[in-house]
Short mmCIF file of C-alpha atoms in Angstrom, two decimals:
data_model
loop_
_atom_site.label_atom_id
_atom_site.label_comp_id
_atom_site.label_asym_id
_atom_site.label_seq_id
_atom_site.Cartn_x
_atom_site.Cartn_y
_atom_site.Cartn_z
CA LYS A 6 -107.53 -8.95 -54.43
CA GLN A 7 -109.82 -5.98 -53.96
CA GLU A 8 -108.56 -3.25 -51.65
CA VAL A 9 -110.53 -0.21 -50.57
CA THR A 10 -108.89 2.96 -49.29
CA GLN A 11 -110.47 6.06 -47.80
CA ILE A 12 -108.89 9.47 -47.55
CA PRO A 13 -108.69 11.38 -45.30
CA ALA A 14 -108.77 9.21 -42.19
CA ALA A 15 -110.15 12.11 -40.18
CA LEU A 16 -111.70 15.44 -41.01
CA SER A 17 -112.83 18.38 -38.90
CA VAL A 18 -114.89 21.17 -40.41
CA PRO A 19 -117.01 24.07 -39.16
CA GLU A 20 -120.76 23.78 -39.38
CA GLY A 21 -122.25 24.75 -42.72
CA GLU A 22 -119.28 23.75 -44.80
CA ASN A 23 -119.60 21.52 -47.84
CA LEU A 24 -117.21 18.57 -47.82
CA VAL A 25 -116.05 15.61 -49.86
CA LEU A 26 -114.99 12.20 -48.65
CA ASN A 27 -112.97 9.99 -50.94
CA CYS A 28 -112.94 6.26 -51.54
CA SER A 29 -110.76 4.35 -53.97
CA PHE A 30 -110.71 0.70 -54.95
CA THR A 31 -108.11 -1.33 -56.81
CA ASP A 32 -110.29 -3.64 -58.91
CA SER A 33 -112.80 -1.90 -61.16
CA ALA A 34 -114.82 -5.09 -61.65
CA ILE A 35 -117.38 -4.17 -59.05
CA TYR A 36 -121.05 -5.01 -58.66
CA ASN A 37 -121.85 -1.99 -56.52
CA LEU A 38 -120.42 0.45 -54.00
CA GLN A 39 -122.10 1.48 -50.78
CA TRP A 40 -121.57 4.29 -48.29
CA PHE A 41 -122.34 3.72 -44.62
CA ARG A 42 -122.42 5.82 -41.51
CA GLN A 43 -121.25 4.49 -38.16
CA ASP A 44 -121.75 6.32 -34.88
CA PRO A 45 -119.33 5.49 -32.03
CA GLY A 46 -119.98 2.04 -30.60
CA LYS A 47 -122.87 1.44 -32.98
CA GLY A 48 -123.63 -0.60 -36.05
CA LEU A 49 -123.79 0.60 -39.64
CA THR A 50 -126.46 2.66 -41.32
CA SER A 51 -126.60 2.48 -45.09
CA LEU A 52 -126.58 5.91 -46.73
CA LEU A 53 -126.31 5.38 -50.44
CA LEU A 54 -125.75 2.48 -52.80
CA ILE A 55 -124.49 2.94 -56.34
CA GLN A 56 -124.81 0.13 -58.83
CA SER A 57 -121.87 -0.36 -61.19
CA SER A 58 -123.93 1.01 -64.09
CA GLN A 59 -124.76 4.22 -62.24
CA ARG A 60 -122.73 7.41 -61.95
CA GLU A 61 -124.27 8.89 -58.83
CA GLN A 62 -126.95 8.67 -56.19
CA THR A 63 -128.48 11.42 -54.09
CA SER A 64 -130.31 11.44 -50.79
CA GLY A 65 -131.05 14.76 -49.16
CA ARG A 66 -127.79 16.59 -48.51
CA LEU A 67 -125.75 13.57 -49.58
CA ASN A 68 -124.50 12.85 -53.06
CA ALA A 69 -122.31 9.90 -53.96
CA SER A 70 -120.55 9.57 -57.27
CA LEU A 71 -118.86 6.60 -58.87
CA ASP A 72 -116.12 6.52 -61.49
CA LYS A 73 -115.58 2.83 -61.99
CA SER A 74 -112.83 3.15 -64.58
CA SER A 75 -110.65 5.17 -62.26
CA GLY A 76 -111.63 3.19 -59.19
CA ARG A 77 -113.02 6.12 -57.26
CA SER A 78 -116.10 7.23 -55.42
CA THR A 79 -116.82 10.42 -53.55
CA LEU A 80 -119.40 11.25 -50.92
CA TYR A 81 -120.41 14.88 -50.97
CA ILE A 82 -122.08 16.32 -47.89
CA ALA A 83 -123.69 19.71 -48.33
CA ALA A 84 -124.19 22.24 -45.57
CA SER A 85 -122.69 20.01 -42.88
CA GLN A 86 -124.27 19.89 -39.43
CA PRO A 87 -122.94 18.73 -36.05
CA GLY A 88 -125.28 15.75 -36.32
CA ASP A 89 -123.28 14.59 -39.34
CA SER A 90 -120.35 13.82 -37.05
CA ALA A 91 -119.65 10.10 -37.41
CA THR A 92 -117.40 7.67 -39.23
CA TYR A 93 -118.21 7.16 -42.88
CA LEU A 94 -117.33 3.86 -44.47
CA CYS A 95 -117.40 2.86 -48.10
CA ALA A 96 -117.71 -0.76 -49.12
CA VAL A 97 -117.39 -2.50 -52.45
CA LYS A 98 -119.03 -5.65 -53.68
CA SER A 99 -116.93 -7.19 -56.41
CA LEU A 100 -118.47 -8.88 -59.44
CA GLY A 101 -117.20 -12.22 -58.24
CA SER A 102 -119.05 -11.72 -54.97
CA SER A 103 -122.40 -10.70 -56.41
CA ASN A 104 -123.90 -14.02 -55.32
CA THR A 105 -122.21 -14.26 -51.95
CA GLY A 106 -122.83 -10.63 -51.07
CA LYS A 107 -119.36 -10.19 -49.61
CA LEU A 108 -118.39 -6.57 -48.96
CA ILE A 109 -114.88 -5.15 -48.73
CA PHE A 110 -114.70 -2.10 -46.48
CA GLY A 111 -112.41 0.88 -46.43
CA GLN A 112 -110.88 2.10 -43.19
CA GLY A 113 -113.37 4.91 -42.84
CA THR A 114 -113.23 8.68 -42.51
CA THR A 115 -114.08 10.08 -39.10
CA LEU A 116 -115.86 13.38 -39.53
CA GLN A 117 -116.29 16.02 -36.87
CA VAL A 118 -118.52 18.99 -37.61
CA LYS A 119 -117.99 21.78 -35.10
CA PRO A 120 -120.88 24.07 -34.15
CA GLY B 6 -137.28 -1.30 -43.11
CA ALA B 7 -135.45 -4.54 -42.42
CA VAL B 8 -134.10 -4.84 -38.90
CA VAL B 9 -131.25 -6.95 -37.59
CA SER B 10 -130.70 -7.35 -33.88
CA GLN B 11 -127.76 -8.64 -31.89
CA HIS B 12 -127.63 -9.98 -28.39
CA PRO B 13 -125.97 -9.16 -26.15
CA SER B 14 -124.98 -5.61 -26.99
CA TRP B 15 -121.97 -5.92 -24.73
CA VAL B 16 -120.38 -8.69 -22.71
CA ILE B 17 -117.45 -8.98 -20.34
CA CYS B 18 -116.01 -12.39 -19.65
CA LYS B 19 -113.02 -14.04 -18.07
CA SER B 20 -110.21 -15.45 -20.14
CA GLY B 21 -110.84 -19.08 -21.07
CA THR B 22 -114.60 -18.91 -21.13
CA SER B 23 -116.83 -19.12 -24.19
CA VAL B 24 -119.21 -16.43 -25.32
CA LYS B 25 -122.17 -16.75 -27.66
CA ILE B 26 -123.45 -13.83 -29.73
CA GLU B 27 -126.81 -13.98 -31.49
CA CYS B 28 -127.77 -12.27 -34.71
CA ARG B 29 -131.44 -12.17 -35.67
CA SER B 30 -133.27 -10.82 -38.67
CA LEU B 31 -136.51 -9.55 -37.18
CA ASP B 32 -138.78 -8.98 -40.12
CA PHE B 33 -137.27 -10.83 -43.04
CA GLN B 34 -135.70 -14.15 -43.87
CA ALA B 35 -131.96 -14.24 -44.29
CA THR B 36 -130.37 -17.08 -46.21
CA THR B 37 -126.97 -15.55 -45.60
CA MET B 38 -125.51 -13.79 -42.60
CA PHE B 39 -122.07 -12.27 -42.31
CA TRP B 40 -119.91 -11.87 -39.25
CA TYR B 41 -117.42 -9.02 -38.99
CA ARG B 42 -115.03 -7.86 -36.32
CA GLN B 43 -113.85 -4.32 -35.85
CA PHE B 44 -110.90 -3.18 -33.76
CA PRO B 45 -110.85 0.37 -32.39
CA LYS B 46 -110.48 2.98 -35.12
CA GLN B 47 -110.23 0.28 -37.77
CA SER B 48 -112.57 -0.94 -40.45
CA LEU B 49 -114.76 -4.00 -40.53
CA MET B 50 -113.04 -7.23 -41.38
CA LEU B 51 -115.18 -10.08 -42.63
CA MET B 52 -114.70 -13.19 -40.52
CA ALA B 53 -117.11 -15.63 -42.08
CA THR B 54 -120.17 -16.05 -44.22
CA SER B 55 -122.95 -18.07 -42.67
CA ASN B 56 -125.49 -19.88 -44.85
CA GLU B 57 -128.64 -21.33 -43.40
CA GLY B 58 -128.43 -25.09 -43.08
CA SER B 59 -124.82 -25.43 -44.17
CA LYS B 60 -121.34 -24.89 -42.84
CA ALA B 61 -119.97 -21.40 -42.64
CA THR B 62 -117.26 -20.18 -44.98
CA TYR B 63 -114.38 -18.63 -43.09
CA GLU B 64 -112.03 -15.96 -44.37
CA GLN B 65 -108.34 -16.65 -44.53
CA GLY B 66 -106.69 -16.40 -41.15
CA VAL B 67 -109.87 -16.90 -39.13
CA GLU B 68 -109.84 -20.01 -36.95
CA LYS B 69 -113.05 -21.93 -37.46
CA ASP B 70 -112.54 -23.91 -34.26
CA LYS B 71 -112.14 -20.68 -32.36
CA PHE B 72 -115.12 -18.88 -33.83
CA LEU B 73 -117.99 -21.33 -34.13
CA ILE B 74 -120.86 -20.23 -36.34
CA ASN B 75 -124.28 -21.82 -36.46
CA HIS B 76 -127.02 -20.68 -38.80
CA ALA B 77 -129.85 -22.95 -37.74
CA SER B 78 -132.77 -21.00 -39.14
CA LEU B 79 -133.55 -18.28 -41.67
CA THR B 80 -133.69 -15.69 -38.90
CA LEU B 81 -130.90 -16.66 -36.52
CA SER B 82 -127.15 -17.07 -36.68
CA THR B 83 -124.87 -17.44 -33.68
CA LEU B 84 -121.18 -16.79 -33.23
CA THR B 85 -119.47 -18.53 -30.33
CA VAL B 86 -116.04 -17.34 -29.31
CA THR B 87 -114.51 -20.36 -27.65
CA SER B 88 -111.87 -20.15 -24.94
CA ALA B 89 -111.80 -16.39 -25.28
CA HIS B 90 -108.61 -14.48 -24.63
CA PRO B 91 -107.95 -10.74 -24.26
CA GLU B 92 -106.88 -10.48 -27.90
CA ASP B 93 -110.40 -11.56 -28.88
CA SER B 94 -111.75 -8.35 -27.36
CA SER B 95 -113.37 -6.50 -30.21
CA PHE B 96 -116.60 -5.18 -31.67
CA TYR B 97 -118.47 -7.93 -33.50
CA ILE B 98 -121.05 -6.93 -36.10
CA CYS B 99 -123.33 -9.18 -38.07
CA SER B 100 -125.26 -8.46 -41.23
CA ALA B 101 -128.07 -10.34 -42.86
CA ARG B 102 -128.94 -10.64 -46.49
CA ASP B 103 -132.57 -10.47 -47.50
CA LEU B 104 -133.82 -13.69 -49.01
CA ALA B 105 -135.04 -11.88 -52.07
CA GLY B 106 -131.82 -9.96 -52.40
CA VAL B 107 -133.52 -7.22 -54.29
CA GLY B 108 -133.74 -3.49 -53.72
CA PRO B 109 -131.00 -1.01 -52.92
CA ASN B 110 -130.13 -2.30 -49.46
CA GLU B 111 -129.99 -6.04 -49.73
CA GLN B 112 -127.70 -6.43 -46.71
CA PHE B 113 -128.69 -5.10 -43.31
CA PHE B 114 -126.38 -4.63 -40.35
CA GLY B 115 -126.89 -5.31 -36.68
CA PRO B 116 -125.96 -2.84 -33.93
CA GLY B 117 -122.87 -4.77 -32.90
CA THR B 118 -121.68 -6.58 -29.78
CA ARG B 119 -118.80 -5.27 -27.70
CA LEU B 120 -116.78 -8.17 -26.26
CA THR B 121 -114.24 -7.54 -23.53
CA VAL B 122 -112.18 -10.45 -22.31
CA LEU B 123 -110.42 -9.90 -19.00
#
């Protein structure tokens, strides 16, 4: 059974700092891994999706890496801004779920960027 | 980009009543829709997978008679919480899978519905 864990659960940093969020998964047989952002009381916004054959994806100040063999992914946020404050969720789609599309989510990391 | 809407965005009801939540894909056809629930400061837990024209597949521990799902068209799925109780209070989020299932973001999420049962 796939399990996804995110560390830390919460993080507070001063504006401008670079930071790394971690995600680990127990079963390396994944189809892809996705990072989402969730603002309080809101739905999910997809940030980056990494296919199992890829090592990383970049979008603006965000960079996500994937090490499938070790069951880890990191989300790197450069030059953090107060507007980056949100909860960041990673989700894994296992190979067995590639047709169903089922995602397994981590618990999230709640980020606060202080001005 | 693909947009998924939910209605209502929040609802308060009395214990024992039933509440229906709608999930619509606005600009694409969705053969599959997913229903999640999220408790405060916790992650999303998949409740069921809804396929257009067929019965929903429920995750272990989710009561199908309690949470009725109907996926009557390629753009609409509904979740009905029957005989709601305070422990059903939660944030319910749906997602819809693009018919083509291609591209980087094949699954799109709705904005969520906050249910409070008094």
